[in-house]
Amino acid sequence: MASEKSSNAKTGHKFQRSGFSYEQLIRFFFASNAGLSIVILTLIIAFLLKEGLGFFPGYRRDLETYRIAGLEFVDISRNNLTAHEQLTSLLNRAYYAEVNGKSSRELKRTEEASALYNAFTDQVGPTRDLILNNPQAETDGNAGMKAALLNNYEKQREKALQKPLSTPHLTNEERQQLIESLRARPPEATDDPPLVAALAQEFVAAQQKHAAPLQEFRTVIDDFESAGFDLGSIVMEMTESVTVTKEQLQTADILEKDRKTLLAAASGEKDPVERERLLADAHAALADKPDVETPMQALLERKPECVRLHEELKTASSAAFDKIPQSLTESDAKRILSAARKAWPVFITDLDMAPGKINAWKHTDPVPLSDAFMSFLTGKKWVTGGEWQDFYGILPLAIGSLMIAMIALSIAIPVSISAAIYVNHFAKPREQALVKPIIEFIQAIPSVVLGFVGILVFGTILREISVMDAFQWVPGFPIEERLNIFTAGCLLALMSIPTIFSLAEDALNNVPSAYAEASEALGASHVQTAFRVMIPASFSGILAAILLGFGRVIGETMVVLLVAGNRIKIPDFSEGLGAFFQPSHTLTGIIAQELGEVPLGSVHYRALFVVGIVLFAVVLGINATAHHFVNRAKK
Amino acid sequence: MNDLQEIPTASKTSTTSVDIRNVSFNYGNTQALKDITLDVRRNEVTAFIGPSGCGKSTLLRCINRMNDEIVGTRITHGEIVVDGINIHDPSVDVVKLRRDVGMVFQKSNPFPSSIYENVAYGLRMRGERDKAVLDQSVHESLQAAALWDEVKDRLNESALGLSGGQQQRLCIARTIAVKPTVVLMDEPCSALDPIATAKVEDLIWTLKNDYTFIIVTHNMQQAARVSDKTAFFYMGGLIEFGETKRMFSSPSVKKTEEYITGRFG
Ligand SMILES: Nc1ncnc2c1ncn2[C@@H]1O[C@H](COP(=O)(O)OP(=O)(O)OP(=O)(O)O)[C@@H](O)[C@H]1O
Ligand SMILES: [Mg+2]
């Protein structure tokens, strides 16, 4: 019916549609811009997936080589050996902590004296060098010049001695004596000032004195260490043979890949002569399959020996470990010793399980693709570029990212939400006009600059606080690394405060003022109105603000790269909350750090892409959830 | 219950509830009220009428000091006395004042929580925790607001799910739940259909014995139906104030007559 009518209408009637209108043009302009961003997003996702998904087959092949070449077999013994070495090192550290702790007075005295002396030489160094290394002054015997240089030196010396470093552990006489000896010191002297030398000796003597009663402990540690020697040497031998096999396998893989490329080129080639040539090349590249069987048989024959050595290691190290002192006196030494005691049962269970593992191991077991998936998702090791075997386990990175985010959010959420509540409900208009822009201004600080400040100021201050006696009750203090999860978390908190603050403030602002009026007209106080009506009403919005802050923290790269300490290891949770003061690496940081250095298309390169995909998915998920809450708040 | 009445005053026995004396009011530099003098009797309904922008809401909001929340506003002259107490006296706690002078807004504004919580809110803010007391108060207030039968099975559902008329009655219930002495109503029926309007008017009639009502309205029939006294405002000034019956039958000022008969406004 409609078409019937339209056919009746003559062209040129007064409702005639004009051709391509100006309005359509404008519409097209805006639509194309919106479309462009969608296209780009799609391309990015496609690119990520294309580069990333190749990772799993590649990694599977890596793991297969790891097994076929026998590296996996060697790792059974090697892991136990490493555990043994770590235990040895803990015992050694406990020993030295005890000795040095007992000689700590002497240690401080010698350190302070040398510090003062070193600061002095640093300052007079340049003028002193001028006197000593001036050939002109030597040869010409130019007395005037020599005198001038000497004069210069003396001036510098007096300046250096005006404010010598403080030496709280030296007596006043000693300090005076040291300063005088420096003043009287001829420029060409090279030996240490008498007091510095004497204190060094005093320290050595103290060390010896305190080491004497620990003689037995020392022997026990040495016995413990030597218990691992036999297993160590066999692991070394096996390591050599399996590395050779592994290299052969890898070379064969590369040749095979080349051959496939040549074959593909040949099948696409039109010219018969050229095709022949390519095919011949491909044929030549057909490598002999490397012989993995012979070395493998040799390796498998060592099974009984490995088992025996494990048992020996267990007996010998148990005998030694039983004899370590029940307790030490210095608190550091105690702490380290108890860490060793904690690690001991784990070590022993691993040793007990080793024979079973060794006997059950088969180089012919297949490596399914799911192994590569699981190894990526649940792997505790991210090891790359090593000579031995690369592992791409995301856990250390994910845990690092999460722990940093936890610190950041647990600081940023209370601060920014309270600030938002204050600005929105309690601040006078003038305070509002001041506080809001200042908080939002933090956003303008480039993250590199923030990272910079973090390293130089915050990290240092934190470390200094952590060695203060008054703060020793804090778990993890004194901190070993200046750059750690906590420092990164604090800086990220600073970065996410403006995000959370602005969004939360918006959310509070969006609550209809009619609610406030109603509440106050009912005789509720201002505080009651804020906390019973306004804040609950903006709850969804505040939650969204927190989530977006979380997304921001997880996605932030520069600050964590600079400040988190970049140690790829799952933090040691046996320290409890102290784990937050350990360095860590992150999902974002690893990409930024390694992507520039990896060969294009390698498994490592693809692994970084998969990390990128994970990150993308996580942030997308967070934002989608936040969006959900925002929508709910709008309703 | 009524904190303001704890202070013994001479006017306690008198029948004046809200005494507005020579009040002038400014929004920043613009004067919105000019020298208003008016006294509102206890247990009466007083209607404020007048063309849009003449200052009815402003005066109403002066009585419970809601204008305090707007920056730059002040009473430039005069005083308002509620139950014998000058509400601008420095010793007056505005929170306590509002417990005695309740307000229902032109636009219904229930809190985004359950019906029960809306009604119980005022008492809760006063520190009432006893569930039995709250239950009792919610029941009575909803019944008084003629809403109980409609919502008694859904007390824990969101108040935002009620119809506009029900929401307005909920706001009235919420206001009377805290047992104020004076109830200010700013065009309470402007968003309601005739049936809901009739319900609210009935409500005012029945509650009149316990409360003093001041009601702003644009609806002349409503003013005539519901109020004992009527005050007519024009351009920030009080033009005429008197018995409703008399005002509507024989207004003494020409402007009033013009307005009531709908010749302007
Ligand atoms: N918050 C404010 N800031 C500045 N001026 C205001 C404010 N509220 C009201 N006014 C002004 O004060 C005057 C009186 O306003 P008011 O709201 O009291 O009028 P009304 O009589 O209630 O009108 P209506 O019948 O339309 O509700 C008007 O001129 C208005 O523009
Ligand atoms: Mg009004």
Short mmCIF file of C-alpha atoms in Angstrom, two decimals, chain A residues 194-624:
data_model
loop_
_atom_site.label_atom_id
_atom_site.label_comp_id
_atom_site.label_asym_id
_atom_site.label_seq_id
_atom_site.Cartn_x
_atom_site.Cartn_y
_atom_site.Cartn_z
CA PRO A 194 97.25 3.87 63.08
CA LEU A 195 93.83 3.95 64.71
CA VAL A 196 92.08 2.58 61.62
CA ALA A 197 94.56 -0.25 61.41
CA ALA A 198 94.33 -0.92 65.13
CA LEU A 199 90.54 -1.04 65.05
CA ALA A 200 90.58 -3.40 62.08
CA GLN A 201 92.82 -5.67 64.06
CA GLU A 202 90.65 -5.32 67.11
CA PHE A 203 87.71 -6.48 65.01
CA VAL A 204 89.56 -9.46 63.59
CA ALA A 205 90.62 -10.40 67.08
CA ALA A 206 87.07 -10.13 68.35
CA GLN A 207 85.87 -12.27 65.47
CA GLN A 208 88.43 -14.88 66.29
CA LYS A 209 87.61 -14.75 69.95
CA HIS A 210 83.90 -15.28 69.32
CA ALA A 211 84.48 -17.87 66.63
CA ALA A 212 86.43 -20.07 69.01
CA PRO A 213 83.46 -21.38 71.01
CA LEU A 214 81.64 -21.95 67.72
CA GLN A 215 84.36 -24.20 66.38
CA GLU A 216 82.09 -27.20 66.54
CA PHE A 217 79.31 -25.42 64.65
CA ARG A 218 81.83 -24.53 61.95
CA THR A 219 82.86 -28.15 61.52
CA VAL A 220 79.23 -29.24 61.38
CA ILE A 221 78.52 -26.73 58.63
CA ASP A 222 81.56 -27.92 56.68
CA ASP A 223 80.43 -31.52 57.07
CA PHE A 224 76.97 -30.57 55.97
CA GLU A 225 78.33 -28.84 52.91
CA SER A 226 80.56 -31.73 51.88
CA ALA A 227 77.61 -34.13 52.11
CA GLY A 228 76.47 -32.74 48.77
CA PHE A 229 79.76 -33.03 46.88
CA ASP A 230 79.19 -36.50 45.39
CA LEU A 231 75.70 -35.73 44.10
CA GLY A 232 77.08 -32.42 42.84
CA SER A 233 79.71 -34.02 40.68
CA ILE A 234 77.36 -36.53 39.09
CA VAL A 235 74.85 -33.77 38.37
CA MET A 236 77.62 -31.84 36.70
CA GLU A 237 78.57 -34.78 34.49
CA MET A 238 74.97 -35.43 33.51
CA THR A 239 74.44 -31.74 32.87
CA GLU A 240 77.18 -31.72 30.30
CA SER A 241 75.85 -34.68 28.35
CA VAL A 242 72.22 -33.52 28.32
CA THR A 243 73.10 -30.00 27.25
CA VAL A 244 74.84 -31.43 24.19
CA THR A 245 71.74 -33.44 23.30
CA LYS A 246 69.54 -30.45 23.83
CA GLU A 247 71.62 -28.29 21.52
CA GLN A 248 71.50 -30.94 18.83
CA LEU A 249 67.75 -31.12 19.12
CA GLN A 250 67.40 -27.38 18.90
CA THR A 251 69.64 -27.14 15.85
CA ALA A 252 67.59 -29.85 14.19
CA ASP A 253 64.42 -27.92 14.99
CA ILE A 254 65.81 -24.79 13.38
CA LEU A 255 66.92 -26.68 10.25
CA GLU A 256 63.52 -28.28 10.02
CA LYS A 257 61.86 -24.92 10.18
CA ASP A 258 64.13 -23.60 7.41
CA ARG A 259 63.30 -26.61 5.31
CA LYS A 260 59.61 -26.01 5.70
CA THR A 261 60.07 -22.41 4.61
CA LEU A 262 62.02 -23.55 1.54
CA LEU A 263 59.41 -26.14 0.65
CA ALA A 264 56.67 -23.60 0.97
CA ALA A 265 58.63 -21.23 -1.25
CA ALA A 266 59.19 -24.02 -3.77
CA SER A 267 55.55 -24.96 -4.03
CA GLY A 268 54.71 -21.32 -4.68
CA GLU A 269 57.46 -20.93 -7.31
CA LYS A 270 56.39 -20.89 -10.99
CA ASP A 271 59.79 -21.21 -12.64
CA PRO A 272 60.67 -24.98 -12.77
CA VAL A 273 64.43 -24.41 -12.60
CA GLU A 274 64.15 -22.18 -9.58
CA ARG A 275 61.75 -24.67 -7.99
CA GLU A 276 64.20 -27.49 -8.49
CA ARG A 277 66.88 -25.46 -6.83
CA LEU A 278 64.70 -24.66 -3.81
CA LEU A 279 63.68 -28.28 -3.47
CA ALA A 280 67.29 -29.36 -3.56
CA ASP A 281 68.13 -26.80 -0.89
CA ALA A 282 65.28 -28.08 1.20
CA HIS A 283 66.49 -31.60 0.77
CA ALA A 284 69.98 -30.61 1.80
CA ALA A 285 68.58 -28.97 4.89
CA LEU A 286 66.96 -32.23 5.85
CA ALA A 287 69.04 -32.82 8.90
CA ASP A 288 70.01 -36.18 10.21
CA LYS A 289 67.80 -36.89 13.13
CA PRO A 290 70.09 -36.30 16.09
CA ASP A 291 70.85 -39.41 18.04
CA VAL A 292 69.14 -38.95 21.37
CA GLU A 293 68.82 -42.63 22.23
CA THR A 294 72.49 -43.42 23.00
CA PRO A 295 73.14 -40.59 25.43
CA MET A 296 69.73 -41.24 26.94
CA GLN A 297 70.54 -44.89 27.61
CA ALA A 298 73.79 -43.77 29.29
CA LEU A 299 71.75 -41.35 31.37
CA LEU A 300 69.19 -43.94 32.37
CA GLU A 301 71.94 -46.28 33.45
CA ARG A 302 72.83 -43.76 36.08
CA LYS A 303 69.49 -44.12 37.80
CA PRO A 304 70.72 -46.52 40.51
CA GLU A 305 73.72 -44.33 41.18
CA CYS A 306 71.55 -41.24 41.53
CA VAL A 307 69.26 -43.07 43.93
CA ARG A 308 72.21 -44.24 46.00
CA LEU A 309 73.72 -40.76 46.14
CA HIS A 310 70.42 -39.33 47.29
CA GLU A 311 70.29 -41.78 50.11
CA GLU A 312 73.87 -40.98 51.05
CA LEU A 313 73.12 -37.28 50.96
CA LYS A 314 70.22 -37.85 53.29
CA THR A 315 72.22 -39.85 55.82
CA ALA A 316 75.21 -37.54 55.79
CA SER A 317 73.31 -34.27 55.97
CA SER A 318 70.94 -35.58 58.65
CA ALA A 319 73.89 -36.61 60.76
CA ALA A 320 75.37 -33.13 60.41
CA PHE A 321 72.10 -31.27 60.87
CA ASP A 322 71.39 -33.11 64.12
CA LYS A 323 74.54 -31.64 65.55
CA ILE A 324 73.90 -27.96 64.92
CA PRO A 325 73.54 -25.95 68.12
CA GLN A 326 70.07 -25.83 69.63
CA SER A 327 70.08 -22.10 69.78
CA LEU A 328 72.32 -19.14 69.13
CA THR A 329 72.42 -15.90 71.07
CA GLU A 330 72.28 -13.14 68.45
CA SER A 331 68.77 -12.36 67.25
CA ASP A 332 69.71 -12.29 63.57
CA ALA A 333 71.48 -15.60 63.89
CA LYS A 334 68.48 -17.06 65.67
CA ARG A 335 66.15 -15.89 62.94
CA ILE A 336 68.28 -17.36 60.17
CA LEU A 337 68.76 -20.61 62.03
CA SER A 338 65.05 -21.00 62.55
CA ALA A 339 64.52 -20.36 58.84
CA ALA A 340 66.93 -23.23 58.18
CA ARG A 341 65.05 -25.42 60.63
CA LYS A 342 61.82 -24.65 58.81
CA ALA A 343 63.32 -25.50 55.44
CA TRP A 344 64.81 -28.76 56.72
CA PRO A 345 61.72 -31.03 56.74
CA VAL A 346 60.78 -29.88 53.23
CA PHE A 347 64.24 -30.78 52.06
CA ILE A 348 64.07 -34.21 53.68
CA THR A 349 60.67 -35.06 52.19
CA ASP A 350 61.97 -34.06 48.76
CA LEU A 351 64.97 -36.31 49.28
CA ASP A 352 62.70 -39.17 50.29
CA MET A 353 60.58 -38.72 47.22
CA ALA A 354 63.53 -38.44 44.85
CA PRO A 355 64.28 -42.18 44.36
CA GLY A 356 60.68 -42.83 43.43
CA LYS A 357 60.70 -39.95 40.96
CA ILE A 358 64.02 -41.01 39.48
CA ASN A 359 62.90 -44.58 38.91
CA ALA A 360 59.53 -43.58 37.51
CA TRP A 361 60.91 -41.03 35.06
CA LYS A 362 60.56 -41.97 31.38
CA HIS A 363 61.91 -39.94 28.49
CA THR A 364 59.24 -41.36 26.22
CA ASP A 365 56.28 -39.92 28.12
CA PRO A 366 54.39 -37.62 25.77
CA VAL A 367 54.11 -33.91 26.48
CA PRO A 368 50.53 -32.83 25.70
CA LEU A 369 49.59 -29.24 24.91
CA SER A 370 47.76 -29.02 28.22
CA ASP A 371 51.12 -29.37 29.97
CA ALA A 372 52.21 -26.14 28.32
CA PHE A 373 48.98 -24.45 29.48
CA MET A 374 49.32 -25.69 33.01
CA SER A 375 52.99 -24.90 33.17
CA PHE A 376 52.20 -21.34 32.10
CA LEU A 377 49.26 -20.78 34.41
CA THR A 378 50.53 -22.54 37.50
CA GLY A 379 54.29 -22.44 36.97
CA LYS A 380 56.18 -20.99 39.89
CA LYS A 381 59.20 -20.16 37.78
CA TRP A 382 59.74 -17.52 35.14
CA VAL A 383 63.23 -18.25 33.92
CA THR A 384 64.39 -16.89 30.59
CA GLY A 385 67.57 -16.58 28.61
CA GLY A 386 69.29 -19.16 30.77
CA GLU A 387 71.61 -21.82 29.38
CA TRP A 388 69.71 -24.59 31.01
CA GLN A 389 65.97 -24.46 30.43
CA ASP A 390 63.49 -21.61 30.06
CA PHE A 391 60.29 -21.72 32.08
CA TYR A 392 57.36 -19.42 31.58
CA GLY A 393 55.27 -19.63 34.73
CA ILE A 394 53.05 -16.61 35.26
CA LEU A 395 52.55 -17.09 39.01
CA PRO A 396 55.50 -15.06 40.31
CA LEU A 397 54.46 -12.14 38.11
CA ALA A 398 50.76 -12.38 38.89
CA ILE A 399 51.43 -12.67 42.61
CA GLY A 400 53.75 -9.67 42.46
CA SER A 401 51.14 -7.60 40.64
CA LEU A 402 48.44 -8.63 43.06
CA MET A 403 50.47 -7.95 46.17
CA ILE A 404 51.46 -4.53 44.92
CA ALA A 405 47.82 -3.82 44.09
CA MET A 406 46.81 -4.95 47.56
CA ILE A 407 49.20 -2.54 49.21
CA ALA A 408 48.25 0.26 46.85
CA LEU A 409 44.53 -0.21 47.34
CA SER A 410 44.68 -0.67 51.08
CA ILE A 411 46.30 2.73 51.26
CA ALA A 412 44.46 4.47 48.45
CA ILE A 413 40.92 3.35 49.25
CA PRO A 414 40.65 4.78 52.76
CA VAL A 415 42.54 7.93 51.87
CA SER A 416 40.73 8.78 48.66
CA ILE A 417 37.26 7.82 49.82
CA SER A 418 37.65 9.75 53.06
CA ALA A 419 38.94 12.72 51.09
CA ALA A 420 35.97 12.45 48.74
CA ILE A 421 33.55 12.30 51.64
CA TYR A 422 35.24 15.24 53.28
CA VAL A 423 35.18 17.35 50.14
CA ASN A 424 31.64 16.44 49.32
CA HIS A 425 30.03 16.66 52.72
CA PHE A 426 32.10 18.56 55.18
CA ALA A 427 34.40 20.97 53.40
CA LYS A 428 33.52 24.62 53.19
CA PRO A 429 33.25 25.88 49.61
CA ARG A 430 36.65 27.46 49.85
CA GLU A 431 38.29 24.28 51.12
CA GLN A 432 36.50 22.38 48.41
CA ALA A 433 37.90 24.68 45.78
CA LEU A 434 41.36 24.08 47.18
CA VAL A 435 41.45 20.38 47.98
CA LYS A 436 39.85 19.00 44.86
CA PRO A 437 42.25 20.45 42.30
CA ILE A 438 45.24 19.62 44.48
CA ILE A 439 44.34 15.95 44.71
CA GLU A 440 43.53 15.82 41.05
CA PHE A 441 46.83 17.51 40.32
CA ILE A 442 48.69 14.38 41.45
CA GLN A 443 47.52 12.86 38.21
CA ALA A 444 49.62 15.35 36.32
CA ILE A 445 52.86 13.97 37.72
CA PRO A 446 54.43 11.77 35.04
CA SER A 447 54.82 8.27 36.37
CA VAL A 448 58.53 8.23 35.53
CA VAL A 449 59.06 11.20 37.78
CA LEU A 450 57.07 9.53 40.50
CA GLY A 451 59.16 6.39 40.15
CA PHE A 452 62.25 8.49 40.38
CA VAL A 453 61.11 10.11 43.60
CA GLY A 454 60.12 6.67 44.81
CA ILE A 455 63.59 5.26 44.35
CA LEU A 456 65.54 8.17 45.68
CA VAL A 457 63.40 9.46 48.47
CA PHE A 458 60.83 6.98 49.52
CA GLY A 459 62.90 3.82 49.21
CA THR A 460 65.76 5.35 51.14
CA ILE A 461 63.60 6.76 53.89
CA LEU A 462 61.78 3.48 54.27
CA ARG A 463 65.02 1.61 54.58
CA GLU A 464 66.34 4.06 57.15
CA ILE A 465 63.18 3.75 59.18
CA SER A 466 63.33 -0.01 58.94
CA VAL A 467 66.72 -0.19 60.64
CA MET A 468 65.62 1.99 63.54
CA ASP A 469 65.36 0.14 66.80
CA ALA A 470 61.90 1.53 67.51
CA PHE A 471 60.38 -0.20 64.49
CA GLN A 472 61.81 -3.68 64.82
CA TRP A 473 58.41 -5.07 65.76
CA VAL A 474 57.17 -4.50 62.19
CA PRO A 475 57.25 -7.83 60.34
CA GLY A 476 59.93 -7.84 57.66
CA PHE A 477 61.99 -5.06 59.25
CA PRO A 478 64.82 -4.36 58.74
CA ILE A 479 64.17 -4.62 55.03
CA GLU A 480 66.85 -6.03 52.83
CA GLU A 481 65.90 -4.40 49.57
CA ARG A 482 65.26 -0.72 49.21
CA LEU A 483 62.99 -1.40 46.24
CA ASN A 484 60.21 -3.76 47.10
CA ILE A 485 56.51 -4.52 46.89
CA PHE A 486 55.70 -2.06 49.62
CA THR A 487 57.48 0.90 48.04
CA ALA A 488 55.86 0.19 44.69
CA GLY A 489 52.49 -0.21 46.39
CA CYS A 490 52.83 3.13 48.16
CA LEU A 491 53.65 4.97 44.96
CA LEU A 492 50.85 3.28 43.07
CA ALA A 493 48.55 4.27 45.90
CA LEU A 494 49.56 7.84 45.26
CA MET A 495 48.82 7.38 41.57
CA SER A 496 45.44 5.80 42.11
CA ILE A 497 44.26 8.25 44.75
CA PRO A 498 43.20 10.89 42.20
CA THR A 499 41.38 8.30 40.10
CA ILE A 500 39.46 6.85 43.01
CA PHE A 501 38.95 10.26 44.57
CA SER A 502 37.47 11.89 41.47
CA LEU A 503 35.19 9.01 40.66
CA ALA A 504 34.04 8.59 44.26
CA GLU A 505 33.46 12.29 44.54
CA ASP A 506 31.36 12.20 41.37
CA ALA A 507 29.42 9.30 42.79
CA LEU A 508 28.72 11.20 46.00
CA ASN A 509 27.80 14.26 43.99
CA ASN A 510 25.35 12.32 41.89
CA VAL A 511 23.22 11.44 44.89
CA PRO A 512 20.15 13.68 44.59
CA SER A 513 20.31 16.54 47.05
CA ALA A 514 16.65 15.84 47.77
CA TYR A 515 17.84 12.92 49.93
CA ALA A 516 19.95 15.27 52.01
CA GLU A 517 17.09 17.73 52.37
CA ALA A 518 14.69 15.02 53.39
CA SER A 519 17.09 13.62 55.92
CA GLU A 520 17.88 16.97 57.45
CA ALA A 521 14.26 17.98 57.54
CA LEU A 522 13.69 14.84 59.59
CA GLY A 523 16.09 16.10 62.19
CA ALA A 524 19.18 14.12 61.21
CA SER A 525 22.50 15.79 61.81
CA HIS A 526 24.90 16.49 59.00
CA VAL A 527 27.09 13.54 59.88
CA GLN A 528 24.10 11.23 60.14
CA THR A 529 22.85 12.42 56.77
CA ALA A 530 26.21 11.81 55.18
CA PHE A 531 26.78 8.36 56.61
CA ARG A 532 23.24 7.00 56.73
CA VAL A 533 21.83 8.33 53.48
CA MET A 534 24.27 9.93 51.10
CA ILE A 535 27.17 7.49 51.26
CA PRO A 536 25.02 4.35 51.15
CA ALA A 537 23.17 5.81 48.18
CA SER A 538 26.44 6.27 46.31
CA PHE A 539 27.78 2.89 47.29
CA SER A 540 27.71 1.40 43.78
CA GLY A 541 29.50 4.40 42.38
CA ILE A 542 32.15 4.22 45.07
CA LEU A 543 32.63 0.53 44.37
CA ALA A 544 33.07 1.33 40.70
CA ALA A 545 35.63 3.97 41.63
CA ILE A 546 37.57 1.42 43.64
CA LEU A 547 37.47 -1.10 40.82
CA LEU A 548 38.67 1.42 38.27
CA GLY A 549 41.45 2.35 40.67
CA PHE A 550 42.33 -1.33 40.85
CA GLY A 551 42.42 -1.52 37.06
CA ARG A 552 44.68 1.47 37.00
CA VAL A 553 47.03 -0.08 39.56
CA ILE A 554 47.22 -3.45 37.82
CA GLY A 555 47.88 -1.82 34.47
CA GLU A 556 50.48 0.67 35.66
CA THR A 557 53.93 -0.10 34.29
CA MET A 558 56.52 2.59 34.75
CA VAL A 559 56.42 2.92 38.50
CA VAL A 560 56.51 -0.80 39.18
CA LEU A 561 59.32 -1.28 36.72
CA LEU A 562 61.35 1.34 38.52
CA VAL A 563 60.42 0.67 42.09
CA ALA A 564 59.25 -2.90 42.62
CA GLY A 565 62.76 -4.32 42.66
CA ASN A 566 62.19 -6.64 39.69
CA ARG A 567 63.07 -9.95 41.29
CA ILE A 568 61.22 -12.74 39.52
CA LYS A 569 60.44 -14.93 42.44
CA ILE A 570 57.39 -15.72 44.48
CA PRO A 571 57.88 -13.85 47.75
CA ASP A 572 58.77 -15.95 50.73
CA PHE A 573 55.54 -16.12 52.69
CA SER A 574 57.20 -17.80 55.65
CA GLU A 575 58.01 -14.27 56.73
CA GLY A 576 54.31 -13.50 57.10
CA LEU A 577 53.51 -9.89 56.35
CA GLY A 578 57.22 -9.34 55.89
CA ALA A 579 56.69 -10.82 52.42
CA PHE A 580 55.42 -7.40 51.42
CA PHE A 581 58.88 -5.97 51.91
CA GLN A 582 60.47 -8.26 49.36
CA PRO A 583 61.21 -7.23 45.82
CA SER A 584 59.02 -8.57 43.09
CA HIS A 585 58.28 -8.39 39.40
CA THR A 586 54.95 -7.72 37.76
CA LEU A 587 52.90 -8.64 34.72
CA THR A 588 53.34 -5.20 33.23
CA GLY A 589 56.94 -4.74 34.25
CA ILE A 590 58.09 -7.97 32.66
CA ILE A 591 56.68 -7.00 29.28
CA ALA A 592 58.24 -3.57 29.39
CA GLN A 593 61.56 -4.95 30.47
CA GLU A 594 61.93 -7.98 28.24
CA LEU A 595 60.02 -7.25 25.06
CA GLY A 596 62.75 -5.03 23.67
CA GLU A 597 65.39 -7.71 24.01
CA VAL A 598 63.75 -10.92 22.86
CA PRO A 599 64.18 -12.24 19.32
CA LEU A 600 61.04 -11.65 17.27
CA GLY A 601 58.83 -14.70 17.03
CA SER A 602 60.67 -16.69 19.68
CA VAL A 603 58.82 -18.60 22.37
CA HIS A 604 59.90 -16.00 24.91
CA TYR A 605 58.51 -13.22 22.71
CA ARG A 606 55.22 -15.02 22.44
CA ALA A 607 55.16 -15.71 26.15
CA LEU A 608 55.25 -11.96 26.75
CA PHE A 609 52.28 -11.58 24.43
CA VAL A 610 50.34 -14.12 26.41
CA VAL A 611 51.14 -12.18 29.57
CA GLY A 612 49.80 -9.15 27.72
CA ILE A 613 46.62 -11.01 26.86
CA VAL A 614 46.17 -12.05 30.48
CA LEU A 615 46.64 -8.47 31.58
CA PHE A 616 44.22 -7.23 28.96
CA ALA A 617 41.60 -9.74 30.02
CA VAL A 618 41.99 -8.89 33.69
CA VAL A 619 41.71 -5.15 33.18
CA LEU A 620 38.81 -5.64 30.79
CA GLY A 621 37.06 -7.76 33.39
CA ILE A 622 37.63 -5.17 36.10
CA ASN A 623 36.36 -2.35 33.93
CA ALA A 624 33.32 -4.31 32.86
#
